[in-house]
Structure formats: structure tokens, C-alpha cells
Coordinates of C-alpha atoms in Angstrom, one line a residue:
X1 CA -47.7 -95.7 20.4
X2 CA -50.6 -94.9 23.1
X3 CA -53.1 -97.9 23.9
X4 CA -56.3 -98.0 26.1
X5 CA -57.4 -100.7 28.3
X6 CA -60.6 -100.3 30.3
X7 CA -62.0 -102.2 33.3
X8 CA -65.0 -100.9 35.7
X9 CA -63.9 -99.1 38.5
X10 CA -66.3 -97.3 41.7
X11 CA -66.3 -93.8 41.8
X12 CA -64.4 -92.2 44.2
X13 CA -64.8 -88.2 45.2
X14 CA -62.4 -85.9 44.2
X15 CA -62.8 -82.4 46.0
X16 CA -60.7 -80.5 42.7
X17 CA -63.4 -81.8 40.2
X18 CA -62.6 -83.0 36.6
X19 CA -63.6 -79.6 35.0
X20 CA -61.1 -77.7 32.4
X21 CA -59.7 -75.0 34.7
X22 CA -58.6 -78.1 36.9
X23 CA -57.2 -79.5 34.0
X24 CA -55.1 -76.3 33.4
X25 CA -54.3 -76.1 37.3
X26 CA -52.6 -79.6 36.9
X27 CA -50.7 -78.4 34.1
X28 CA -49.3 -75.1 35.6
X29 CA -48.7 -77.1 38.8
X30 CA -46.5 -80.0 37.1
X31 CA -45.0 -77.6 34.4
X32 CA -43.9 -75.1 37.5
X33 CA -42.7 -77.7 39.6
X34 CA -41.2 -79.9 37.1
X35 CA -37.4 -79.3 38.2
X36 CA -38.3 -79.5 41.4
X37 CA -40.7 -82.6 42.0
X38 CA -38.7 -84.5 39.4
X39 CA -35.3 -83.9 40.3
X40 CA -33.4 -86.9 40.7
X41 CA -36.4 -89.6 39.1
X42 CA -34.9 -91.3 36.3
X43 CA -36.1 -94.8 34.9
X44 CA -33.7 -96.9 32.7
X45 CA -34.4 -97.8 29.1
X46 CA -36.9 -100.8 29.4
X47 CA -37.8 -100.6 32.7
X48 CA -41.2 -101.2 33.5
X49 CA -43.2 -97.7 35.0
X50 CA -46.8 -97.9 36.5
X51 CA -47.9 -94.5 37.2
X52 CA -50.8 -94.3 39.7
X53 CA -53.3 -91.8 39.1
X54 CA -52.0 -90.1 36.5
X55 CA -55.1 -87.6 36.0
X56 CA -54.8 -85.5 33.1
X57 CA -51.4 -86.6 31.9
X58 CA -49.7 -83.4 33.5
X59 CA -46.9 -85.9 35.6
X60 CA -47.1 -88.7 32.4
X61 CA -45.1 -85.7 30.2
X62 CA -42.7 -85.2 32.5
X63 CA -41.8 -88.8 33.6
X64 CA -41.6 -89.3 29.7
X65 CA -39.3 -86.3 29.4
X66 CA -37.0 -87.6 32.6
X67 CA -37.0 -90.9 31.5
X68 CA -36.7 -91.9 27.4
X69 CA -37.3 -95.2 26.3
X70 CA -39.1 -96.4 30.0
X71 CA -42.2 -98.5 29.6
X72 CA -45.0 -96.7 31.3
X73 CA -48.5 -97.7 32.3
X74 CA -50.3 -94.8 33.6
X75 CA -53.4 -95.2 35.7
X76 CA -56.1 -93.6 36.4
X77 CA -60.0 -94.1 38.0
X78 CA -61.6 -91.6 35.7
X79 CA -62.8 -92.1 32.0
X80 CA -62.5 -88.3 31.1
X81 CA -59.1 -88.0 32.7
X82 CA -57.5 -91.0 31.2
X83 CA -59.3 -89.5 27.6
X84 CA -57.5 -86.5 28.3
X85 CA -54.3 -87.2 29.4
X86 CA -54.0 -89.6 25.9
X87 CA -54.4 -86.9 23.6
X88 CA -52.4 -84.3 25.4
X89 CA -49.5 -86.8 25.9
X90 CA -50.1 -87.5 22.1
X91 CA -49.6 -84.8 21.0
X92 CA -45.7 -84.0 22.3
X93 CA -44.8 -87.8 22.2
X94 CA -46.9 -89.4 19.3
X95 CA -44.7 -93.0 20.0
X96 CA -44.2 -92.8 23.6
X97 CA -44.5 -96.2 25.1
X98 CA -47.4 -95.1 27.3
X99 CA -50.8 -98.0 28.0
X100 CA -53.6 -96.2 29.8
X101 CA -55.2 -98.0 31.9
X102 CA -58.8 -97.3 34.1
X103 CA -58.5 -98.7 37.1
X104 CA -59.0 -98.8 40.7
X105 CA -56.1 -98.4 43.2
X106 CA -57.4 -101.0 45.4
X107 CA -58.1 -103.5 42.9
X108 CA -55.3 -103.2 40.0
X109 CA -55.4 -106.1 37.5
X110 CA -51.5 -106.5 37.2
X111 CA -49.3 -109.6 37.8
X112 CA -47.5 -110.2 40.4
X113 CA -43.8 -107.9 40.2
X114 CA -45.1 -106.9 36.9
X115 CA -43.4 -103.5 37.4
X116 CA -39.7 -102.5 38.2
X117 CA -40.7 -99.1 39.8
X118 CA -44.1 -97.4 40.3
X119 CA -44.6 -93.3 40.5
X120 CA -47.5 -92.1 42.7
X121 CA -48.0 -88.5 42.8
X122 CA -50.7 -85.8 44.5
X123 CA -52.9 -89.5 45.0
X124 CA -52.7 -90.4 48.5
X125 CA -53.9 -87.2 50.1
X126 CA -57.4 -88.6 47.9
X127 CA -57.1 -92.1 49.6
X128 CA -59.3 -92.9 52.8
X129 CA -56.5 -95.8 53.5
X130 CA -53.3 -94.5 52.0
X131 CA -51.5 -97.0 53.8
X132 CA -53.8 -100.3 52.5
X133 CA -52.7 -98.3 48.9
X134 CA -48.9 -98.5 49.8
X135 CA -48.5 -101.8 50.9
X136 CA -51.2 -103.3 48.3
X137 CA -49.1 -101.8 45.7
X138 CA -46.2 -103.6 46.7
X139 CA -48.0 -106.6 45.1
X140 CA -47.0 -105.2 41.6
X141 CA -43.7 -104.4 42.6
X142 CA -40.6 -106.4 41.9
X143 CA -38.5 -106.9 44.5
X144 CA -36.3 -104.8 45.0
X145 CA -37.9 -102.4 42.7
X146 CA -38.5 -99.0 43.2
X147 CA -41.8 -96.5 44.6
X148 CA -41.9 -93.1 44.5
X149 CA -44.2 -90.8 46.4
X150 CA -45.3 -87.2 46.3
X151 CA -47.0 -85.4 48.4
X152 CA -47.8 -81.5 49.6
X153 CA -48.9 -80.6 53.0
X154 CA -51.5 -77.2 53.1
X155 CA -49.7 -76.9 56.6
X156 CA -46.7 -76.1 55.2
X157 CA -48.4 -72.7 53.7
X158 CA -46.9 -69.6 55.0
X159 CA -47.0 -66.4 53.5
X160 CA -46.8 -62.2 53.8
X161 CA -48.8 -60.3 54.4
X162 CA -50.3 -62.8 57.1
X163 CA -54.2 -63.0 58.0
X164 CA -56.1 -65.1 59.3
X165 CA -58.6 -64.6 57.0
X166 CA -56.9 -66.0 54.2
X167 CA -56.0 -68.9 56.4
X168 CA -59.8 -69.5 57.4
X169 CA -60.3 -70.0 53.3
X170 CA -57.3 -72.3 53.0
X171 CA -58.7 -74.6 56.4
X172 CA -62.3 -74.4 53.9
X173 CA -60.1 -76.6 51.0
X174 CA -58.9 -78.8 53.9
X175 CA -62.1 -79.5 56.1
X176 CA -63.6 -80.1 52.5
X177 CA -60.6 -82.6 51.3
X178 CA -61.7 -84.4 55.0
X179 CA -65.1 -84.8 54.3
X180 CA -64.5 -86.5 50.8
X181 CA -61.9 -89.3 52.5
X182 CA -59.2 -87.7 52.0
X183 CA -56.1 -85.4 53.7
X184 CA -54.5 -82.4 52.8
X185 CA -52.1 -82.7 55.3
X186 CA -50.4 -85.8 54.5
X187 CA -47.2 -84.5 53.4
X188 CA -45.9 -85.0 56.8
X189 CA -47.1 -88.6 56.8
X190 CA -45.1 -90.0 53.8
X191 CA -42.1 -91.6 56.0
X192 CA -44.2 -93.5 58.1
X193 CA -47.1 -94.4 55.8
X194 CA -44.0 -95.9 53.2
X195 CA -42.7 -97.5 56.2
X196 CA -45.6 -99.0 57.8
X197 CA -46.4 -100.4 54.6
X198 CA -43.3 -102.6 54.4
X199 CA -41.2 -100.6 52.5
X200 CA -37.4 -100.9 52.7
X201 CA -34.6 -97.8 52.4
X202 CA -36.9 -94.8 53.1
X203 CA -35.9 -92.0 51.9
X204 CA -37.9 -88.8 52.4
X205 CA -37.2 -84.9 51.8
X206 CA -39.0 -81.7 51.4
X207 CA -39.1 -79.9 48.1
X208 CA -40.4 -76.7 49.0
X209 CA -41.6 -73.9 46.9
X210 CA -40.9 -69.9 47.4
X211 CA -42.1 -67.1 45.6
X212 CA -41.3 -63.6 46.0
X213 CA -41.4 -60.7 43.5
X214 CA -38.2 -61.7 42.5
X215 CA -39.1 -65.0 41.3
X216 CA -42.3 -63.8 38.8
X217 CA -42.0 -67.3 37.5
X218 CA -43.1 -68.6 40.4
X219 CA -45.4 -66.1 41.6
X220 CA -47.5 -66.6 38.4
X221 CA -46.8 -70.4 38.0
X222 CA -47.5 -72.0 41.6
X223 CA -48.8 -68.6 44.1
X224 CA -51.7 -67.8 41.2
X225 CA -52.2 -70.4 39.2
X226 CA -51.9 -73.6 41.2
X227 CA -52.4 -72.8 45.4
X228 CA -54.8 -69.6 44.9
X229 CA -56.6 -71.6 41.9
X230 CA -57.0 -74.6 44.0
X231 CA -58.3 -72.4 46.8
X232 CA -60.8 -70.8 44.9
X233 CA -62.4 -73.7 43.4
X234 CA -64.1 -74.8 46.5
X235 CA -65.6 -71.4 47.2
X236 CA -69.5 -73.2 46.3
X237 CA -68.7 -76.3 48.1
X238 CA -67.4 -74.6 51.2
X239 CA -70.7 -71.7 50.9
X240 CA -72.6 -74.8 50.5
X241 CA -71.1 -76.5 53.9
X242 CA -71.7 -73.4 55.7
X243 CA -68.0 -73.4 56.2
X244 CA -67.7 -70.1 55.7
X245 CA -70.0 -66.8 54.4
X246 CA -69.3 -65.2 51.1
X247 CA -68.0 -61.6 53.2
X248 CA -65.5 -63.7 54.9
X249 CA -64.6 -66.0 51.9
X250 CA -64.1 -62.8 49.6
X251 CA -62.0 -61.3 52.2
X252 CA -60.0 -64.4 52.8
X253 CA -59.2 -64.7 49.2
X254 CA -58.3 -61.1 48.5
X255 CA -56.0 -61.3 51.4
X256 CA -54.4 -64.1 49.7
X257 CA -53.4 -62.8 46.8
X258 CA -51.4 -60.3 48.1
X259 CA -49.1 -62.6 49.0
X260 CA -48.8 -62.8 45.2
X261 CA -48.5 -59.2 45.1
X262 CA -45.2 -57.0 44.6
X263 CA -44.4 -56.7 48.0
X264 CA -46.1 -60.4 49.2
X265 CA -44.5 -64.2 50.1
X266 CA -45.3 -67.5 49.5
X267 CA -44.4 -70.6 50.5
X268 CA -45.1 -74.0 50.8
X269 CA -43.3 -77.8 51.1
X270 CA -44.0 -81.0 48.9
X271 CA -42.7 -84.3 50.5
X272 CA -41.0 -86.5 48.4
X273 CA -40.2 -90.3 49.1
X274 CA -38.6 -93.0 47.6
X275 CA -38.4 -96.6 48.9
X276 CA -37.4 -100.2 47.8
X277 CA -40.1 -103.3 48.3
X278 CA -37.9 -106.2 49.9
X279 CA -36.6 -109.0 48.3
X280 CA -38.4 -110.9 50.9
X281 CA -41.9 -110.8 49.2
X282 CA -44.2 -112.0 52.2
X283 CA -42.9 -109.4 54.8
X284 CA -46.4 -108.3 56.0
X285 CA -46.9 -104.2 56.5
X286 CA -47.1 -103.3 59.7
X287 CA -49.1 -100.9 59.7
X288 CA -49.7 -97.5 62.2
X289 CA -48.4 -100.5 65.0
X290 CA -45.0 -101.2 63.8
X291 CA -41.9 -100.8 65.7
X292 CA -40.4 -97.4 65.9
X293 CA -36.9 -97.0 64.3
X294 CA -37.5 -100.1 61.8
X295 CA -36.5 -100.2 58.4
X296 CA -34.9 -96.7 59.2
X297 CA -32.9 -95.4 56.1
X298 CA -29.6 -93.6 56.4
X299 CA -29.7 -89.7 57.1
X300 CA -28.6 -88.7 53.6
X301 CA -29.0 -90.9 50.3
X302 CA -25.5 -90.3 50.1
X303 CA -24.8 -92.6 53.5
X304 CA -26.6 -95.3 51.5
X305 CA -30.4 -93.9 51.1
X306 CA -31.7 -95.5 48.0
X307 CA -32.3 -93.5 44.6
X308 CA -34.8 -94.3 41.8
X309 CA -33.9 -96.5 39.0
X310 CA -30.2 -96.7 40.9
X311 CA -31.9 -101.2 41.0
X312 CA -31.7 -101.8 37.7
X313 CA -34.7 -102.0 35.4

């Protein structure tokens, strides 16, 4: 059974917009990547979930799937999203335990350690501060509870044929993401950004996506339906921001669909982190001045690196 709780929260830019071909975009994206993003993220019976920015519901489904009989609260700043990730999480899980919640990042109106793990996906790279997020989310964390942390990096996009080009149209999405607060490059950042925020047992590794003509699943599915899409919705905004001309733009965008072609290549790395909040609830984050090397986690999880839900529920 689905529940709604609202509470007024500032709007905040989002350079994808809310419209319904985003709303699909999500969906191809999490429904492509599923195996790969949630790999390993499991939540015990009972344990308590919050989802952070849960947008259309796209990541809600899977978490659900992954992780039967969790308790999640999924969050979210906007209205329209949180109305449509109810009814399309409705409709496959009619019971799930799932409370939607509007609310702002910044200002979450949770107890104290109200949660045993908390999910946050694709939301940083919005965040002007992701590392006041991180550690202000640690408020709402038990100790010794669990985050998770998503991320992609449009650095990380390679592809054949190359052209520069097509890269000129990809640097239009980033410059744009900039200019709204936010950072399409943070991938890279999740290790430090969970450990200057006072996290304990980092553990981060890529998850990276290729697609050639012999993977048509993923050609379709994340080369033309989730990066190209993406791409092309900012083609007014970056016109607009004199970013670019519409000869170059068009040309840029042609180019990069060949790498979806029969002959093309495409790929790109997600960054995926996991991390423990200390039992030792006052440790301040440290922020971009912390030590170098503390709080280091072992090479592989298997030396010791922590794993979600592996801290009980």
C-alpha cells in the first residue's frame, strides 16, 4: 500500500525537464541498466529504505524488485514526479510498502537514524553542494547503516566513429548541467565526496556500459534511447545559450548516432559507491580539507570493503 506525504519544498533546476519523453528516458535507462546498476544492492525484509530523489519511480521498481519485503520511503522535490512514480509503481506492486514523500534534500523531515540504509541515485550530479547532501544525510542514517551512491561521468563517453563534432554537442549537455548548479562529471568524485562527508568503509567501482552491434540490446536501450536522448533534449537550451549553431548541433548529433550504427561503439562508466555512517555519530565531515588516505577501505570488498544490507536491517 502506497501513501503520500507532502511538505513545501524550493524549486530547484533540473536541466532534463519533467516532460514525458524524459519520463520514458528514465525508464529505458533504469530498465537497461538494471543488472548492472543494481547488482549486488539488496535490503533485508524490514529494513528501513529512503530513496533520495526517486523521480519518476524508474529506480523505486527496481529496488522493490532487488529487495522484497524492504520498507521504502522514496523522495523526491517535484509534485508531478512523485505523482508519477505512485501510479507507475502501482501498477506492478499494488501493496509494495512504498511512502512518497516531497521533500527537499537539504531539509528532510526524518528522525534522527530513522533509516537503516539510504539509495541515492543520478541526484548528486543536480546538487550545487553534493558533499553538504552526503554528510547531511547521514543525520537519518543509523549507525552503522548503509548509503549507496550512483553516479555517471559524460567524461567517460567514448565512442566510433570519433568526431569532435559530436563531442562539441555532448560538452553543450555539460556546460548546460554547469550552469543550472550542477555536474555532469561527478562520477569520478563519488570516493572522495562519500569520504569527505564522514563516511566509513568506502567502497567505489565502475559499472561501465558497451555497446556494439553485437549487443542490439544495448545499442537500442542505453546508445539511443538514454545518452543520444539525453543529448538531444537540450538542443533549444544550448541554441538558446549560443552554445552552439543549429549546422554544428545537427552535425554533432548525426555524427553521434553512428556510433549506434552497425559498424559504430559506445561506451560509457557509472560509478557506484557504498559506505557505512560510523557508530560514532558526532564525527564531523571533513570536507574537500580532510586528510588524504583516511577512512581508506580495502582494495576489494572481498579484503573487507563493506556491502549493502551485509549490517543488518
Amino acid at each position: 500500500m502506497t501513501t503520500t506525504t507532502a511538505t513545501p519544498t524550493p524549486a530547484v533546476d533540473y536541466v532534463h525537464g519533467y516532460s514525458p519523453r524524459e519520463g520514458q528516458r528514465l525508464g529505458d535507462q533504469a530498465d537497461t541498466l538494471a543488472q548492472l546498476l543494481h547488482g549486488g544492492t539488496s535490503y533485508p525484509p524490514g529494513s528501513r529504505v529512503l530513496e533520495v530523489g526517486c523521480g519518476v519511480g524508474s529506480q523505486t521498481v527496481h529496488l522493490l524488485r532487488s529487495s522484497p519485503g524492504a520498507h521504502i520511503v522514496a523522495v523526491d522535490q517535484s509534485e508531478e514526479s512523485l505523482a508519477q512514480a505512485r501510479a507507475h509503481v502501482t501498477g506492478l506492486f499494488p501493496d509494495a510498502p512504498v511512502r512518497w514523500q516531497q521533500a527537499d534534500i537539504f531539509e528532510l523531515p526524518f528522525s534522527d537514524a530513522e533509516f537503516d540504509h539510504i539509495f541515492v541515485c543520478f541526484v548528486l550530479e543536480h546538487l550545487a553542494d553534493p558533499l553538504r547532501a552526503l554528510a547531511g544525510l547521514r543525520r537519518v542514517l543509523r549507525p552503522g547503516g548503509t548509503i549507496t551512491v550512483i553516479e555517471g561521468d559524460h567524461g567517460s563517453a567514448f565512442f566510433h566513429p570519433d568526431s569532435a563534432d559530436a563531442r562539441a554537442a555532448i560538452d553543450c549537455q555539460v556546460l548546460l548541467q554547469k550552469a543550472a548548479g550542477g555536474n555532469a562529471l561527478l562520477g569520478r568524485q563519488v570516493q572522495p565526496l562519500l569520504d569527505g562527508a564522514g563516511y566509513e568503509s568506502v567502497v567505489v567501482r565502475p559499472r561501465t556500459v558497451y555497446a556494439d552491434s553485437t549487443r542490439p540490446g544495448l545499442v537500442d536501450g542505453f546508445t539511443r534511447n538514454t545518452f543520444l536522448a539525453m543529448v538531444e533534449s537540450v538542443r533549444d537550451d544550448a541554441l538558446a545559450a549560443a552554445l552552439t549553431t543549429e549546422a554544428d548541433w545537427d552535425r554533432g548529433i548525426a555524427d553521434l548516432h553512428r556510433a549506434a550504427a552497425d559498424d559504430g561503439t559506445f561506451h560509457y562508466t557509472f560509478f557506484k559507491g557504498v559506505a557505512v555512517n560510523p557508530h560514532h555519530p558526532h564525527s564531523a565531515w571533513r570536507g574537500a580539507g580532510r586528510a588524504a588516505g583516511a577512512n581508506r577501505a580495502p582494495d576489494s570488498p572481498a579484503e573487507g570493503g563493506v556491502r549493502e544490507g551485509s549490517h543488518g536491517s
